[in-house]
PDB file of C-alpha atoms in Angstrom:
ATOM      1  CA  UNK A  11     107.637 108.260 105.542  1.00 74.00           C
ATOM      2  CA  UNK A  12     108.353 106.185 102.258  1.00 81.00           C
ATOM      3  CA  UNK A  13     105.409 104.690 100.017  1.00 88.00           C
ATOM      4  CA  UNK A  14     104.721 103.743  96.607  1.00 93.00           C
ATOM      5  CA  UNK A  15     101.265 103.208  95.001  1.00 95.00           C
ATOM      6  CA  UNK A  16     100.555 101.701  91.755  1.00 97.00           C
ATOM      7  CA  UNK A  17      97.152 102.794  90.756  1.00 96.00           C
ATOM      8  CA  UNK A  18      96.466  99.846  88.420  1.00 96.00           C
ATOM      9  CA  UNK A  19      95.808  96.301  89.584  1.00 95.00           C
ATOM     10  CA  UNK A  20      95.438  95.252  85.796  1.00 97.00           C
ATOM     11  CA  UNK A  21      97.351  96.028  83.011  1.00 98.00           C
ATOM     12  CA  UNK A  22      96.245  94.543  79.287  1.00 97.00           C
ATOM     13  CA  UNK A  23      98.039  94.423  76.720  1.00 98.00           C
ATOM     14  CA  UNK A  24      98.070  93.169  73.139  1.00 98.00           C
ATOM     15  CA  UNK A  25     101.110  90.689  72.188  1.00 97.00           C
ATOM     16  CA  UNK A  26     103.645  93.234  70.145  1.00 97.00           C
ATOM     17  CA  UNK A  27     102.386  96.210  71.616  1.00 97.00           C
ATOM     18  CA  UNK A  28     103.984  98.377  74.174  1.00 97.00           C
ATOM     19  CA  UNK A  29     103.067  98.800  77.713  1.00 97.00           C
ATOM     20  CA  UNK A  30     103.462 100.483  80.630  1.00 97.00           C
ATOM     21  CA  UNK A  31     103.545  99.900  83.989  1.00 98.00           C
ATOM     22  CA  UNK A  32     103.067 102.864  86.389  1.00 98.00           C
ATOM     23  CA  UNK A  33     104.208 103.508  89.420  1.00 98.00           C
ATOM     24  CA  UNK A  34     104.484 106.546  91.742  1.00 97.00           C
ATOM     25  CA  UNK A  35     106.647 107.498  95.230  1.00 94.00           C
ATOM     26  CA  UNK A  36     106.987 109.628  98.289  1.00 90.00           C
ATOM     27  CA  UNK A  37     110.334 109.942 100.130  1.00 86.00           C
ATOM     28  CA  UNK A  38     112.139 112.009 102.075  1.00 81.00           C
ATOM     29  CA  UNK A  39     115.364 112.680 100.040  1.00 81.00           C
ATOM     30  CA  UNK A  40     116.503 111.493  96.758  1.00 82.00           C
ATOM     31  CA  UNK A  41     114.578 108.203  95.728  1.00 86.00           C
ATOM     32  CA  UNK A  42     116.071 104.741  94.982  1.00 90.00           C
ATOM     33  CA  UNK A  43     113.336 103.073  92.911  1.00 93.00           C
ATOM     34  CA  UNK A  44     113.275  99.370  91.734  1.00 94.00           C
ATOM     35  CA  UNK A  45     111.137  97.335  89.899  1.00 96.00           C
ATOM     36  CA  UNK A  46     110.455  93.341  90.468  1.00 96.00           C
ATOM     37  CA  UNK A  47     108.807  90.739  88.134  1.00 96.00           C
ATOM     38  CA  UNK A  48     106.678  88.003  90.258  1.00 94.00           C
ATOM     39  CA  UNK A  49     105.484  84.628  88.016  1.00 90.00           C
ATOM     40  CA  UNK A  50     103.416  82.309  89.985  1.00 83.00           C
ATOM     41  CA  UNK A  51     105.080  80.117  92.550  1.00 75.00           C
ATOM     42  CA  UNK A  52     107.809  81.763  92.702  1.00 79.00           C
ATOM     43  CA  UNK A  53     109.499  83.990  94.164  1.00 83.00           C
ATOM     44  CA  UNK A  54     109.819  88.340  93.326  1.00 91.00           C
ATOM     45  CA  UNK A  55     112.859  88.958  90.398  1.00 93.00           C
ATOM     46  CA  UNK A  56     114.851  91.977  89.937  1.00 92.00           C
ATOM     47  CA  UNK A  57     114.242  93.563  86.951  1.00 95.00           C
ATOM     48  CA  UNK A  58     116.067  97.134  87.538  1.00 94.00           C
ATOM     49  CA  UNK A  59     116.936  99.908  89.752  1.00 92.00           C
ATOM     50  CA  UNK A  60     117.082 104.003  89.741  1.00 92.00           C
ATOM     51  CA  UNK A  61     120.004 105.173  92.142  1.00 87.00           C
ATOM     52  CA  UNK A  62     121.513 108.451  90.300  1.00 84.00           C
ATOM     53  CA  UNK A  63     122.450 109.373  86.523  1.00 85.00           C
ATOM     54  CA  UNK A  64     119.988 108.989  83.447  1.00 89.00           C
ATOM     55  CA  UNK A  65     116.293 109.105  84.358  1.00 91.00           C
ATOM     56  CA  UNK A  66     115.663 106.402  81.673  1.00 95.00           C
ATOM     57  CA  UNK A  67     116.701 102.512  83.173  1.00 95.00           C
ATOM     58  CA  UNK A  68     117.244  99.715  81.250  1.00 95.00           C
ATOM     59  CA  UNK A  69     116.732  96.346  82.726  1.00 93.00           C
ATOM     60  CA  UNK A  70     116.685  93.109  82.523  1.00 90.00           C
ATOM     61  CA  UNK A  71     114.452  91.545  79.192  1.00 92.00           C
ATOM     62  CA  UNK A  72     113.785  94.746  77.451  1.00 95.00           C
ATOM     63  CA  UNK A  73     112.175  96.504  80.081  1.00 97.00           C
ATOM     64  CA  UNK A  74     113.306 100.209  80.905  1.00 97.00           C
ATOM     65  CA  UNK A  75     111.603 102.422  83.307  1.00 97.00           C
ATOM     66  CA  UNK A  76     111.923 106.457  83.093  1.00 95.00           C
ATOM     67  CA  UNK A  77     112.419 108.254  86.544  1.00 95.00           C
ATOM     68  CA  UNK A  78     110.425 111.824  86.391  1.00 95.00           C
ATOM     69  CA  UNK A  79     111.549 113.726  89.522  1.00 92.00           C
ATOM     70  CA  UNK A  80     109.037 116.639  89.219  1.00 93.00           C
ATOM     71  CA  UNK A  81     105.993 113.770  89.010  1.00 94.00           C
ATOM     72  CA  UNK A  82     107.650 111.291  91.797  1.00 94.00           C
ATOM     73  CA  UNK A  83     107.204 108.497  89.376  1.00 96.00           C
ATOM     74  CA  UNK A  84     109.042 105.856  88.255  1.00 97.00           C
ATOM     75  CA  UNK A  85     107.145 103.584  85.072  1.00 98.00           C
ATOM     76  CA  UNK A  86     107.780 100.451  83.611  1.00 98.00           C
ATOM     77  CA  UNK A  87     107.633 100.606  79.564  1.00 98.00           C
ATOM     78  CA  UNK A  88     108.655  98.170  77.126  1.00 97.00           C
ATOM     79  CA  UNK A  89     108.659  98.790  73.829  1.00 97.00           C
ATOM     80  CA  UNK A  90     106.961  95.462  72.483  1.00 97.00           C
ATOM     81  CA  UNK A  91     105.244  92.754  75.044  1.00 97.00           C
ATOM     82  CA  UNK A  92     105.443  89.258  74.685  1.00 97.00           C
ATOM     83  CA  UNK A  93     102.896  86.466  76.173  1.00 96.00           C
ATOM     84  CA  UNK A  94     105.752  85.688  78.296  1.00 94.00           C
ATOM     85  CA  UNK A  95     105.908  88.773  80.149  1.00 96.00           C
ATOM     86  CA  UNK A  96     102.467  88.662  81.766  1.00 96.00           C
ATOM     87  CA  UNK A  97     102.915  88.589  85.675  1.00 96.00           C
ATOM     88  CA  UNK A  98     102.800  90.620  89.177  1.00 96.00           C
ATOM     89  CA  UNK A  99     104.909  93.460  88.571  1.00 97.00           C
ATOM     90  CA  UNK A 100     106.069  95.107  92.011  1.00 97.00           C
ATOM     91  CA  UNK A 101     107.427  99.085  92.129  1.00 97.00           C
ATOM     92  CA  UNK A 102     109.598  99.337  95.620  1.00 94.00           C
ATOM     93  CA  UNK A 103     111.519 102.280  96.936  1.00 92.00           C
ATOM     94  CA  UNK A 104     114.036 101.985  99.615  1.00 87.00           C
ATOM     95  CA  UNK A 105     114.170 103.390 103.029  1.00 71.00           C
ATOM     96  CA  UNK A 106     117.887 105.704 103.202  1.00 68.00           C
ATOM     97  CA  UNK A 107     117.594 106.200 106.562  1.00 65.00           C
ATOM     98  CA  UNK A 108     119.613 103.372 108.782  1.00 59.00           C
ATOM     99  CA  UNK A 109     118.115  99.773 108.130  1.00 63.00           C
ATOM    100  CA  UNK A 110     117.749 100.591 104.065  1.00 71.00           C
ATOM    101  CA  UNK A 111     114.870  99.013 103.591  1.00 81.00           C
ATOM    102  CA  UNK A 112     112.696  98.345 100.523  1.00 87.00           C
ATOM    103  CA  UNK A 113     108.996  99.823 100.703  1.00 90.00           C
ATOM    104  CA  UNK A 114     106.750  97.940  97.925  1.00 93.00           C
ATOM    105  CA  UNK A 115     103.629  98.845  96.377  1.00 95.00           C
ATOM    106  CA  UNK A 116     101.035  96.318  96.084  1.00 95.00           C
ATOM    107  CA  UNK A 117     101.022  95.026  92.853  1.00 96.00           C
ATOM    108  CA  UNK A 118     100.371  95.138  88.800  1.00 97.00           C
ATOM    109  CA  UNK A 119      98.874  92.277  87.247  1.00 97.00           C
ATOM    110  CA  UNK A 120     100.137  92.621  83.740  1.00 97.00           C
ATOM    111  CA  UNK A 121      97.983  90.225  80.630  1.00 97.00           C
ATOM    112  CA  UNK A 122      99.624  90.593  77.251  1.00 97.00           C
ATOM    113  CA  UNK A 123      97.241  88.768  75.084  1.00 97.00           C
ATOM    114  CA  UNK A 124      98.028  87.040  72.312  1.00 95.00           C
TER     115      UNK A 124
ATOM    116  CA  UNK B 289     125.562  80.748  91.437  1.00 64.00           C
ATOM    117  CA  UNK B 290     123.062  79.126  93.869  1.00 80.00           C
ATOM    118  CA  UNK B 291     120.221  81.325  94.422  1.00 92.00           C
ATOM    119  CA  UNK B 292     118.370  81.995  97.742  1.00 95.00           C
ATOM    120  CA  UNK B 293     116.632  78.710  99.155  1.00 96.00           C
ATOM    121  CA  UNK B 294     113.665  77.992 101.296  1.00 96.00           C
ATOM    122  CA  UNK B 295     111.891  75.169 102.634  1.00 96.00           C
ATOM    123  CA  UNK B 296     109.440  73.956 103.399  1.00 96.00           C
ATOM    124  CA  UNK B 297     107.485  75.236  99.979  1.00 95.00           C
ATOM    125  CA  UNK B 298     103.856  74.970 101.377  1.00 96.00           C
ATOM    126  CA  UNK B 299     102.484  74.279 105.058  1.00 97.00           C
ATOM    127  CA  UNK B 300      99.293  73.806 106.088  1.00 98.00           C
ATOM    128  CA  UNK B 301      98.497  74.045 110.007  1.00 97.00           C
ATOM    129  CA  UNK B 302      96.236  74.490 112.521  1.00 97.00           C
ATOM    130  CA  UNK B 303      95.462  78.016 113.977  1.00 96.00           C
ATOM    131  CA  UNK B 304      97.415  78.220 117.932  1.00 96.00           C
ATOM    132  CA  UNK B 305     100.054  75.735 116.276  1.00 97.00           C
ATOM    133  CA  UNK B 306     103.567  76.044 115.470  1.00 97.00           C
ATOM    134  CA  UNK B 307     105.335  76.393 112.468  1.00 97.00           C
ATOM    135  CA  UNK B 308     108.996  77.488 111.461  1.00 97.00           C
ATOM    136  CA  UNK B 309     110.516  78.358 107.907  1.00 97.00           C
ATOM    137  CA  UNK B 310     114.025  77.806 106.879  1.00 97.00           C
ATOM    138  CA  UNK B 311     115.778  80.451 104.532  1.00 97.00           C
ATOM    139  CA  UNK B 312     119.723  79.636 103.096  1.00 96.00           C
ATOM    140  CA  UNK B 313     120.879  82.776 101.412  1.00 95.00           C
ATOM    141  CA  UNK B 314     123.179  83.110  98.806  1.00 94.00           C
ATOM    142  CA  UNK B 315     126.533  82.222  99.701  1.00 93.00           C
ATOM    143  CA  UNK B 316     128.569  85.534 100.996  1.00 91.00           C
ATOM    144  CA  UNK B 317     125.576  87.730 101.395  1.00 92.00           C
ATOM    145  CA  UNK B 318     125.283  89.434 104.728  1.00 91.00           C
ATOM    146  CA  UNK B 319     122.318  90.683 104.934  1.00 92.00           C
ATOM    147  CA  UNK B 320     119.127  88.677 105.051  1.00 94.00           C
ATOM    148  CA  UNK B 321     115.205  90.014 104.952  1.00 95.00           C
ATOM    149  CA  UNK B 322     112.004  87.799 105.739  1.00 97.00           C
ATOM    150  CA  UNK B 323     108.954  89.570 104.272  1.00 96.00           C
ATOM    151  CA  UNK B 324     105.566  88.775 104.505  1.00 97.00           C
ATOM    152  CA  UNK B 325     103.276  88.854 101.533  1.00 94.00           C
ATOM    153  CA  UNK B 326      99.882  88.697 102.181  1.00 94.00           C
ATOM    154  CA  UNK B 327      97.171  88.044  99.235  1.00 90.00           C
ATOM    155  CA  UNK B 328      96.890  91.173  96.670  1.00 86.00           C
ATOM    156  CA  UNK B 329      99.585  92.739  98.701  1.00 89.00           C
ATOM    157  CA  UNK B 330     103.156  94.156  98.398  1.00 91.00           C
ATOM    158  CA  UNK B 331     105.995  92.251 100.024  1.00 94.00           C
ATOM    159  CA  UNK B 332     106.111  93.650 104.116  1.00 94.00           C
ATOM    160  CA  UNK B 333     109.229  93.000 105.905  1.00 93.00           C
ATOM    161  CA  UNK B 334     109.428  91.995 108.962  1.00 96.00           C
ATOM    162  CA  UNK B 335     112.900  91.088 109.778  1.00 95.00           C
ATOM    163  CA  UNK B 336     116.032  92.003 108.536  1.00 93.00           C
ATOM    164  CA  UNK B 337     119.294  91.102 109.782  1.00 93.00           C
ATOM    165  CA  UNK B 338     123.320  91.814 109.093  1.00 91.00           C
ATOM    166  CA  UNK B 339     125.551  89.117 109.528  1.00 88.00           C
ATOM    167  CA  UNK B 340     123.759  87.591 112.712  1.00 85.00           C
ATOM    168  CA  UNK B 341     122.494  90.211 114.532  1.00 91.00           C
ATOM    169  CA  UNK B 342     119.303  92.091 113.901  1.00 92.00           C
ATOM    170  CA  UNK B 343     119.063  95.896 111.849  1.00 90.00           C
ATOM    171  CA  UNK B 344     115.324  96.244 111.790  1.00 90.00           C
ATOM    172  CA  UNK B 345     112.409  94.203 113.199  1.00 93.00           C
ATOM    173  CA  UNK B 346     109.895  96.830 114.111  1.00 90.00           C
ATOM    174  CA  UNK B 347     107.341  95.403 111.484  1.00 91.00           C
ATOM    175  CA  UNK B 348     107.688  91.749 113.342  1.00 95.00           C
ATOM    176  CA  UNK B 349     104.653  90.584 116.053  1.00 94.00           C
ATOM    177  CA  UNK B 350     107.250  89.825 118.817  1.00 94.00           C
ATOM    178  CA  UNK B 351     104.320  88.020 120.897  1.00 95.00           C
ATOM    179  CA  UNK B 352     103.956  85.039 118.125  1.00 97.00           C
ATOM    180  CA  UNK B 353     107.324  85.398 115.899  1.00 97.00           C
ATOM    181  CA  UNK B 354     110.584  85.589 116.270  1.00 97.00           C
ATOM    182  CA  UNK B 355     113.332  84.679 113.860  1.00 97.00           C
ATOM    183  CA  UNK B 356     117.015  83.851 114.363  1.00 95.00           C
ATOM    184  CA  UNK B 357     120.008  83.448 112.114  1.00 94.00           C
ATOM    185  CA  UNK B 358     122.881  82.373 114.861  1.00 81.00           C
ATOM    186  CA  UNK B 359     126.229  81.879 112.187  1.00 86.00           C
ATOM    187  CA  UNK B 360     125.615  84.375 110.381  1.00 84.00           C
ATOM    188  CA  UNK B 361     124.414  82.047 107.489  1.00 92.00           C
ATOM    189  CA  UNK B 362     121.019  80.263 107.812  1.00 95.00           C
ATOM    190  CA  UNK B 363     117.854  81.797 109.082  1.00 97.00           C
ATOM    191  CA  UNK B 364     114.974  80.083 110.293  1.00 97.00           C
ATOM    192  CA  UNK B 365     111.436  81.990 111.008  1.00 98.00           C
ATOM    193  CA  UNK B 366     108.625  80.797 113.821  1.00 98.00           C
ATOM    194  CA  UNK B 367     104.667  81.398 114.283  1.00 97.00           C
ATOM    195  CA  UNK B 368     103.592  80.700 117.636  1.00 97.00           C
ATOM    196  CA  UNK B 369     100.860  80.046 117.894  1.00 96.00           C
ATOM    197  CA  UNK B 370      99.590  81.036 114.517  1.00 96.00           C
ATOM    198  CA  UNK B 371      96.521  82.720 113.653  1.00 97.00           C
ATOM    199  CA  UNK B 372      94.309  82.616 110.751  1.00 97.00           C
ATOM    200  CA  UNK B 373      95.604  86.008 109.927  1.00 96.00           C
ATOM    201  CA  UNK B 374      98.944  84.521 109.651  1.00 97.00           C
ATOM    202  CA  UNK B 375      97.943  83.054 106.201  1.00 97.00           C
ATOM    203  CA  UNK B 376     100.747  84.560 103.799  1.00 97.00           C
ATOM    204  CA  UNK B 377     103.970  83.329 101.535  1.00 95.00           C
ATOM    205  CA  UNK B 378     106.923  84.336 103.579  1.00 97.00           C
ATOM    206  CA  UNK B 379     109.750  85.294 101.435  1.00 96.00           C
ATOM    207  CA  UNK B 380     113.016  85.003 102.441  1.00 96.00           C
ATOM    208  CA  UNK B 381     115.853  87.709 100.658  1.00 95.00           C
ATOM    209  CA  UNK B 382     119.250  88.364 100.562  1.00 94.00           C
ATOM    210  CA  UNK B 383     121.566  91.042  99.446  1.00 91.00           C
ATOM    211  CA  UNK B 384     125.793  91.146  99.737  1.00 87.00           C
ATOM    212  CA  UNK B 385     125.259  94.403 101.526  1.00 77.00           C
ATOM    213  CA  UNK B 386     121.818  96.432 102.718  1.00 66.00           C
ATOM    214  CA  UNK B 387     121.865  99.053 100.291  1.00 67.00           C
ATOM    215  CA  UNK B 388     121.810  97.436  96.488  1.00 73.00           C
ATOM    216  CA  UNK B 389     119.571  94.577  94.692  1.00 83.00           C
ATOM    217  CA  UNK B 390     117.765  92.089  97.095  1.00 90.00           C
ATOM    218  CA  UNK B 391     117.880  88.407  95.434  1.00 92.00           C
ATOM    219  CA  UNK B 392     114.693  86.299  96.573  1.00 94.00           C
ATOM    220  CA  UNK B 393     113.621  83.166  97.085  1.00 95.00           C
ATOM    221  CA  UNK B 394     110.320  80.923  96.223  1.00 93.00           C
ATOM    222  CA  UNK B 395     108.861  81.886  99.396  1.00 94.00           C
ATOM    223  CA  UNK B 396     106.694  79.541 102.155  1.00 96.00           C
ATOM    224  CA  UNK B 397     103.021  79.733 101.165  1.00 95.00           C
ATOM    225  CA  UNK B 398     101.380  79.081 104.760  1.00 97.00           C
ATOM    226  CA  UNK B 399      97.618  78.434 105.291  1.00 97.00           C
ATOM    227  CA  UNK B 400      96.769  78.413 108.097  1.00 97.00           C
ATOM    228  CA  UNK B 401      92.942  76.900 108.950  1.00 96.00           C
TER     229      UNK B 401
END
């Protein structure tokens, strides 16, 4: 079975500094990992995905994550944060078996602090 | 490019009433996912369809829900009766096929009292 923790509810972080978002998997088979962006009232983003290729992802506004097969995880890193970036920050990995379905953990709360 | 669209945005019922959610997914996109996100938790799907028939609702309370999406298109999602459990924002996604990037939308926050 498929699941994906992320052992921090709250991530702070000071304004120009970088952060990191971690997240961690179990699959059967090679992962597909993705990473979504929640702001309140509304509804999750999609930030970026791991399918094959380079373990380091770039995404959408400066975030990258790094895919580390040997420590089944998959962590969000930008190099500098901005006040805008602080929201719920979901880690998801998809089911490959027939309905493809995305598994997600429960949540990061990221603060960057001005 | 339109986006995914739900209505209504917020509902507030009555526990053993009935309530129904309306999801419009981006135009082309032929596979469409209702989730359920409960409070401090992850997005869990209940529903997920191709085209107009159904690929996976093993998650989904068949006594009290059941969702349709007859064209193909348009989806709509009923509690019935709901129970205070049932207190969530039900998210509506779709995706052009069911293996890349889901595209969400705002989500129905429900309370139900």
């Amino acid at each position: 079975a498929q699941s994906v923790a992320q052992p921090e509810d709250q991530v702070n972080v000071a304004e120009g500094n970088p952060l990191t978002v971690k997240c961690t998997y179990s699959v059967s088979g090679n992962p597909y990992l993705f990473w979504y962006v929640q702001y309140p009232n509304r509804g999750l983003q999609f930030l970026l995905k791991y399918i094959t290729g380079d373990n380091l992802v770039k995404g959408s506004y400066g975030f990258e994550a790094e895919f580390n097969k040997s420590q089944t995880s998959f962590h969000l890193k930008k190099p500098s944060a901005l006040v805008s970036d602080s929201a719920l920050y979901f880690c998801a990995v998809r089911d490959q078996t027939g309905a493809n379905n995305l598994f997600f953990g429960t949540g990061t709360r990221l603060t960057v602090i001005p | 490019e339109a986006g995914v669209a739900q209505s209504p945005r917020y509902k507030i019922i009555e526990k053993r009433q009935s309530v129904a959610f309306w999801c419009n997914p981006i135009s082309g996109h032929a596979t469409l996912y209702w989730y359920q996100q409960i409070l401090g938790q992850g997005p869990k799907l209940l529903i997920q369809f191709q085209n107009n028939g159904v690929v996976d609702d093993s998650q989904l309370p068949k006594d009290r829900f059941s969702a349709e999406r007859l064209k193909g298109v348009d989806s709509t999602l009923k509690i019935q009766p709901a129970k205070l459990e049932d207190s969530a924002v039900y998210l509506c996604a779709s995706s052009p096929d069911g293996a890349g990037e889901q595209f969400f939308g705002p989500g129905t926050r429900l309370t139900v009292l």
